Short mmCIF file of C-alpha atoms and ligand atoms in Angstrom, two decimals:
data_model
loop_
_atom_site.label_atom_id
_atom_site.label_comp_id
_atom_site.label_asym_id
_atom_site.label_seq_id
_atom_site.Cartn_x
_atom_site.Cartn_y
_atom_site.Cartn_z
CA MET A 1438 92.96 120.73 64.79
CA ASP A 1439 94.24 122.76 67.75
CA ILE A 1440 96.28 119.90 69.23
CA ALA A 1441 98.20 122.12 71.67
CA GLY A 1442 94.99 123.67 73.01
CA ILE A 1443 93.31 120.30 73.42
CA ARG A 1444 96.38 118.88 75.16
CA LYS A 1445 96.37 121.80 77.62
CA LEU A 1446 92.64 121.33 78.28
CA ASN A 1447 93.18 117.63 78.82
CA ASP A 1448 96.02 118.29 81.31
CA TRP A 1449 93.81 120.73 83.25
CA VAL A 1450 90.88 118.28 83.28
CA GLN A 1451 93.05 115.37 84.48
CA ALA A 1452 94.27 117.44 87.43
CA SER A 1453 90.88 118.78 88.59
CA ASP A 1454 87.83 117.56 90.52
CA ASN A 1455 86.00 120.85 90.36
CA ILE A 1456 84.99 121.53 86.77
CA VAL A 1457 81.81 123.37 85.78
CA PHE A 1458 80.46 123.43 82.23
CA PHE A 1459 78.39 126.27 80.76
CA GLY A 1460 76.90 125.53 77.35
CA GLY A 1461 74.55 126.51 74.56
CA ALA A 1462 73.03 125.37 71.30
CA GLY A 1463 76.42 124.55 69.78
CA VAL A 1464 76.63 121.53 72.10
CA SER A 1465 73.58 119.99 70.36
CA THR A 1466 74.36 120.78 66.70
CA GLU A 1467 76.30 117.51 66.40
CA SER A 1468 73.07 115.76 67.44
CA GLY A 1469 71.29 117.35 64.47
CA ILE A 1470 69.67 120.28 66.29
CA PRO A 1471 70.46 123.60 64.53
CA ASP A 1472 71.73 126.40 66.73
CA PHE A 1473 70.28 129.92 66.59
CA ARG A 1474 72.89 132.34 65.23
CA SER A 1475 75.19 130.36 62.95
CA VAL A 1476 74.58 130.96 59.25
CA ASP A 1477 72.27 127.93 59.06
CA GLY A 1478 70.85 128.62 62.51
CA LEU A 1479 67.21 128.98 63.43
CA TYR A 1480 67.28 132.79 63.45
CA HIS A 1481 68.42 132.90 59.84
CA GLN A 1482 65.66 130.60 58.59
CA GLN A 1483 62.69 132.16 56.83
CA TRP A 1484 59.42 132.02 58.74
CA LYS A 1485 56.21 134.09 58.74
CA TYR A 1486 57.58 136.22 61.62
CA PRO A 1487 61.17 136.54 62.91
CA PRO A 1488 61.79 133.47 65.13
CA GLU A 1489 63.06 135.66 67.98
CA GLU A 1490 59.67 137.43 67.88
CA ILE A 1491 57.72 134.16 67.90
CA LEU A 1492 59.74 132.92 70.91
CA SER A 1493 58.51 135.83 73.04
CA HIS A 1494 55.93 136.05 75.80
CA SER A 1495 53.84 138.70 74.02
CA PHE A 1496 53.72 136.69 70.78
CA PHE A 1497 52.72 133.52 72.65
CA GLU A 1498 49.86 135.43 74.32
CA ARG A 1499 48.82 137.08 71.02
CA ASP A 1500 49.00 134.14 68.63
CA PRO A 1501 49.43 130.78 70.40
CA ALA A 1502 48.35 128.89 67.25
CA GLU A 1503 51.26 130.39 65.24
CA TYR A 1504 53.62 129.87 68.19
CA TYR A 1505 52.72 126.17 68.29
CA ARG A 1506 53.15 125.81 64.49
CA PHE A 1507 56.69 127.13 64.90
CA HIS A 1508 57.34 125.12 68.11
CA ARG A 1509 56.34 121.77 66.56
CA GLU A 1510 58.09 122.51 63.25
CA LYS A 1511 61.33 123.97 64.55
CA LEU A 1512 61.92 123.22 68.23
CA VAL A 1513 60.77 119.59 68.29
CA ILE A 1514 63.22 117.31 66.51
CA ASP A 1515 62.31 113.65 66.99
CA GLY A 1516 64.90 110.93 67.30
CA VAL A 1517 67.80 113.16 68.40
CA GLU A 1518 70.43 111.51 70.56
CA PRO A 1519 73.09 112.90 72.89
CA ASN A 1520 76.45 113.29 71.13
CA ARG A 1521 80.10 112.87 72.19
CA ALA A 1522 80.09 116.18 74.04
CA HIS A 1523 77.02 115.33 76.15
CA ARG A 1524 78.39 111.88 76.91
CA LYS A 1525 81.86 113.09 77.92
CA LEU A 1526 80.34 115.62 80.34
CA ALA A 1527 78.25 112.84 81.93
CA GLU A 1528 81.39 110.68 82.23
CA LEU A 1529 83.36 113.51 83.86
CA GLU A 1530 80.54 113.95 86.39
CA GLU A 1531 80.42 110.19 87.01
CA LYS A 1532 84.17 110.26 87.77
CA GLY A 1533 83.67 113.05 90.29
CA LYS A 1534 85.54 115.63 88.17
CA LEU A 1535 82.64 117.74 86.92
CA ARG A 1536 80.26 119.32 89.47
CA ALA A 1537 77.50 120.74 87.22
CA VAL A 1538 76.34 121.37 83.69
CA ILE A 1539 74.74 124.80 83.28
CA THR A 1540 72.91 124.91 79.96
CA GLN A 1541 70.90 127.40 77.90
CA ASN A 1542 69.51 124.46 75.89
CA ILE A 1543 65.93 123.21 76.23
CA ASP A 1544 66.42 119.79 74.56
CA GLY A 1545 67.10 117.60 77.62
CA LEU A 1546 70.09 115.91 75.92
CA HIS A 1547 72.46 116.35 78.88
CA GLN A 1548 70.08 114.35 81.10
CA ALA A 1549 69.58 111.83 78.30
CA ALA A 1550 73.38 111.32 78.26
CA GLY A 1551 73.32 110.61 82.02
CA SER A 1552 74.27 113.98 83.53
CA LYS A 1553 72.68 114.38 86.96
CA LYS A 1554 73.32 117.98 88.02
CA VAL A 1555 71.97 119.97 85.07
CA LEU A 1556 70.85 123.56 85.57
CA GLU A 1557 68.49 124.47 82.72
CA LEU A 1558 68.60 128.27 82.62
CA HIS A 1559 65.99 128.44 79.82
CA GLY A 1560 63.84 125.45 80.87
CA SER A 1561 62.95 122.40 78.79
CA ILE A 1562 60.50 121.45 76.03
CA LEU A 1563 60.20 118.09 77.80
CA ARG A 1564 57.96 119.74 80.43
CA ALA A 1565 54.65 121.63 80.08
CA TYR A 1566 52.15 123.34 82.34
CA CYS A 1567 48.90 125.30 82.24
CA SER A 1568 49.59 129.04 81.93
CA ARG A 1569 46.49 129.77 84.06
CA CYS A 1570 46.41 127.17 86.90
CA ARG A 1571 50.00 125.88 86.42
CA ARG A 1572 48.88 122.23 86.42
CA PRO A 1573 51.74 120.14 84.94
CA TYR A 1574 51.21 118.30 81.63
CA SER A 1575 53.19 115.74 79.63
CA GLN A 1576 55.36 117.07 76.84
CA GLU A 1577 53.33 115.04 74.30
CA VAL A 1578 50.48 117.54 74.38
CA ILE A 1579 52.72 120.45 73.34
CA ASN A 1580 55.27 118.69 71.14
CA HIS A 1581 53.09 116.26 69.21
CA GLY A 1582 49.54 117.53 69.67
CA GLU A 1583 47.38 119.53 67.30
CA GLY A 1584 46.44 123.20 67.58
CA VAL A 1585 46.53 125.11 70.88
CA PRO A 1586 46.49 122.67 73.84
CA ARG A 1587 44.08 123.65 76.61
CA CYS A 1588 43.88 122.68 80.27
CA SER A 1589 40.69 121.40 81.90
CA CYS A 1590 40.50 124.85 83.53
CA GLY A 1591 40.40 126.42 80.07
CA GLY A 1592 43.90 127.89 80.27
CA VAL A 1593 46.45 127.50 77.46
CA ILE A 1594 49.06 124.79 78.12
CA ARG A 1595 52.60 126.06 77.47
CA PRO A 1596 56.11 124.61 77.36
CA ASP A 1597 58.25 125.04 80.48
CA ILE A 1598 60.74 127.23 78.63
CA VAL A 1599 61.83 130.84 79.20
CA LEU A 1600 60.46 132.94 76.35
CA TYR A 1601 61.88 136.36 75.53
CA GLU A 1602 60.46 139.02 77.92
CA GLU A 1603 60.21 136.38 80.69
CA PRO A 1604 62.42 136.16 83.79
CA LEU A 1605 64.77 133.25 84.44
CA ASP A 1606 64.22 131.11 87.53
CA GLN A 1607 66.04 132.95 90.32
CA ASP A 1608 66.80 129.81 92.33
CA ILE A 1609 68.45 128.20 89.28
CA MET A 1610 70.41 131.38 88.58
CA GLU A 1611 71.65 131.60 92.17
CA GLU A 1612 72.69 127.93 92.15
CA ALA A 1613 74.52 128.47 88.85
CA VAL A 1614 76.38 131.44 90.34
CA ARG A 1615 77.44 129.32 93.33
CA TYR A 1616 78.87 126.60 91.08
CA ILE A 1617 80.66 129.07 88.80
CA ARG A 1618 82.02 131.19 91.67
CA ASN A 1619 83.57 128.11 93.30
CA ALA A 1620 84.75 126.33 90.14
CA GLU A 1621 88.44 125.61 89.60
CA ILE A 1622 87.87 125.21 85.82
CA LEU A 1623 84.97 126.78 83.91
CA ILE A 1624 84.55 125.26 80.46
CA ILE A 1625 82.24 127.28 78.21
CA GLY A 1626 81.13 125.49 75.05
CA GLY A 1627 78.89 125.92 72.03
CA THR A 1628 77.48 129.32 72.85
CA SER A 1629 77.82 132.74 71.21
CA LEU A 1630 77.45 134.36 74.66
CA ASN A 1631 75.01 136.82 73.11
CA VAL A 1632 72.04 136.44 75.42
CA TYR A 1633 71.73 137.91 78.91
CA PRO A 1634 71.36 137.30 81.79
CA ALA A 1635 72.73 133.81 80.97
CA ALA A 1636 75.95 135.06 79.36
CA GLY A 1637 76.54 137.39 82.30
CA LEU A 1638 76.93 134.44 84.65
CA ILE A 1639 80.47 133.77 83.51
CA ARG A 1640 81.59 137.05 85.14
CA TYR A 1641 81.24 135.27 88.50
CA TYR A 1642 84.12 132.92 87.66
CA ARG A 1643 87.16 133.75 89.84
CA GLY A 1644 89.67 131.12 88.73
CA GLN A 1645 92.48 131.22 86.18
CA LYS A 1646 91.25 128.38 83.97
CA LEU A 1647 88.43 129.82 81.89
CA VAL A 1648 88.17 127.64 78.76
CA LEU A 1649 86.14 128.58 75.66
CA VAL A 1650 85.40 125.81 73.14
CA ASN A 1651 83.40 127.40 70.33
CA LEU A 1652 83.47 127.23 66.52
CA SER A 1653 83.20 131.00 66.15
CA GLU A 1654 84.64 133.93 68.10
CA THR A 1655 82.68 135.24 71.09
CA PRO A 1656 82.76 138.58 72.96
CA TYR A 1657 84.54 136.76 75.80
CA ASP A 1658 87.45 135.24 73.85
CA SER A 1659 89.88 137.82 75.22
CA TYR A 1660 88.81 137.01 78.82
CA ALA A 1661 89.46 133.28 78.41
CA ASP A 1662 92.66 131.56 79.59
CA LEU A 1663 92.30 128.99 76.80
CA VAL A 1664 90.31 129.36 73.54
CA ILE A 1665 89.75 126.42 71.20
CA HIS A 1666 87.87 127.22 67.98
CA GLU A 1667 86.97 123.64 67.09
CA LYS A 1668 83.88 121.39 67.13
CA ILE A 1669 83.13 120.61 70.77
CA GLY A 1670 82.33 116.94 70.11
CA GLU A 1671 85.72 116.53 68.44
CA VAL A 1672 87.54 118.33 71.28
CA PHE A 1673 85.75 116.44 74.04
CA SER A 1674 86.35 113.09 72.32
CA ARG A 1675 90.07 113.77 72.90
CA ILE A 1676 89.69 114.37 76.64
CA ALA A 1677 90.61 111.31 78.67
CA VAL A 1678 88.37 110.39 81.58
N1 LIG B 187 81.12 122.95 68.34
C1 LIG B 187 81.47 124.14 68.89
N2 LIG B 187 80.75 125.27 68.71
C2 LIG B 187 79.66 125.18 67.92
C3 LIG B 187 79.24 123.99 67.30
C4 LIG B 187 80.03 122.83 67.54
N3 LIG B 187 79.72 121.65 67.00
N4 LIG B 187 78.11 124.25 66.58
C5 LIG B 187 77.85 125.56 66.74
N5 LIG B 187 78.77 126.13 67.54
C6 LIG B 187 78.82 127.50 68.04
C7 LIG B 187 78.47 128.55 67.02
O1 LIG B 187 79.65 129.03 66.37
C8 LIG B 187 77.83 129.65 67.89
O2 LIG B 187 78.80 130.61 68.30
O3 LIG B 187 77.82 127.57 69.03
C9 LIG B 187 77.33 128.90 69.13
C10 LIG B 187 75.84 128.85 69.23
O4 LIG B 187 75.41 130.17 69.46
P1 LIG B 187 73.86 130.52 69.36
O5 LIG B 187 73.30 129.95 68.11
O6 LIG B 187 73.75 132.00 69.62
O7 LIG B 187 73.19 129.71 70.56
P2 LIG B 187 73.23 130.07 72.09
O8 LIG B 187 74.49 130.79 72.45
O9 LIG B 187 72.94 128.83 72.83
O10 LIG B 187 71.98 131.08 72.23
C11 LIG B 187 71.65 131.49 73.55
O11 LIG B 187 69.67 132.55 72.68
O12 LIG B 187 67.70 132.68 71.50
C12 LIG B 187 68.26 132.39 72.70
O13 LIG B 187 67.18 131.02 74.24
C13 LIG B 187 67.98 130.97 73.09
O14 LIG B 187 69.30 129.59 74.58
C14 LIG B 187 69.36 130.40 73.42
C15 LIG B 187 70.17 131.65 73.66
#
């Protein structure tokens, strides 16, 4: 265990009231949700089509029935709970030390842990809407229904997530940039920093306390002021609040 790295992170956290967290699927693996690119991640699992193809706008339009088979089988994991990492972030916000969680995850676990300011760059499977008239729908119809859910207008109901080939919400992106640009400490956790434009956001950080807590190496390790290659739940459980 990287005791020295964790001690340094803890010292920085104790002395700050302006922390921003940027995270990915590795934050939720300790809740039982597989990430995408680890060896046992979603993108290495066998499916009829490559998962990254299924999670695209053109595939959803072409074969919504197959999309929904994948969605209900692989994206919806019932009974998952926030883990130590989610809870510690909510506690740090509660204590006025953390300003925002910026997440690429679509599982809603940060909010379930009590975090208030959560910027969901890729949306959430806990929200749905009609792709034709945009009428909002409960998540039940997409996550636990049968077949292709349809709106009363005839349109296909879809999850409120950003599929490949789709743009991110500009307002959310601009708010995320504001938080990162002004942060004293930017903690990045549980993300391979492979996917843009989300990964590009960290270039807006202007401080000298860029922390990377990730099991594997990322393209940004050399930019970080502190790198801890450990399980994020373990690391965060050692941060005092
Ligand atoms: N603690 C720390 N790091 C972890 C843990 C853990 N418990 N579990 C996994 N990791 C690390 C892995 O080593 C990996 O580098 O988390 C990272 C997860 O990376 P990805 O699987 O690529 O997930 P993510 O970075 O969130 O992917 C970004 O890609 O397909 C899109 O929209 C999808 O939001 C997703 C985006």
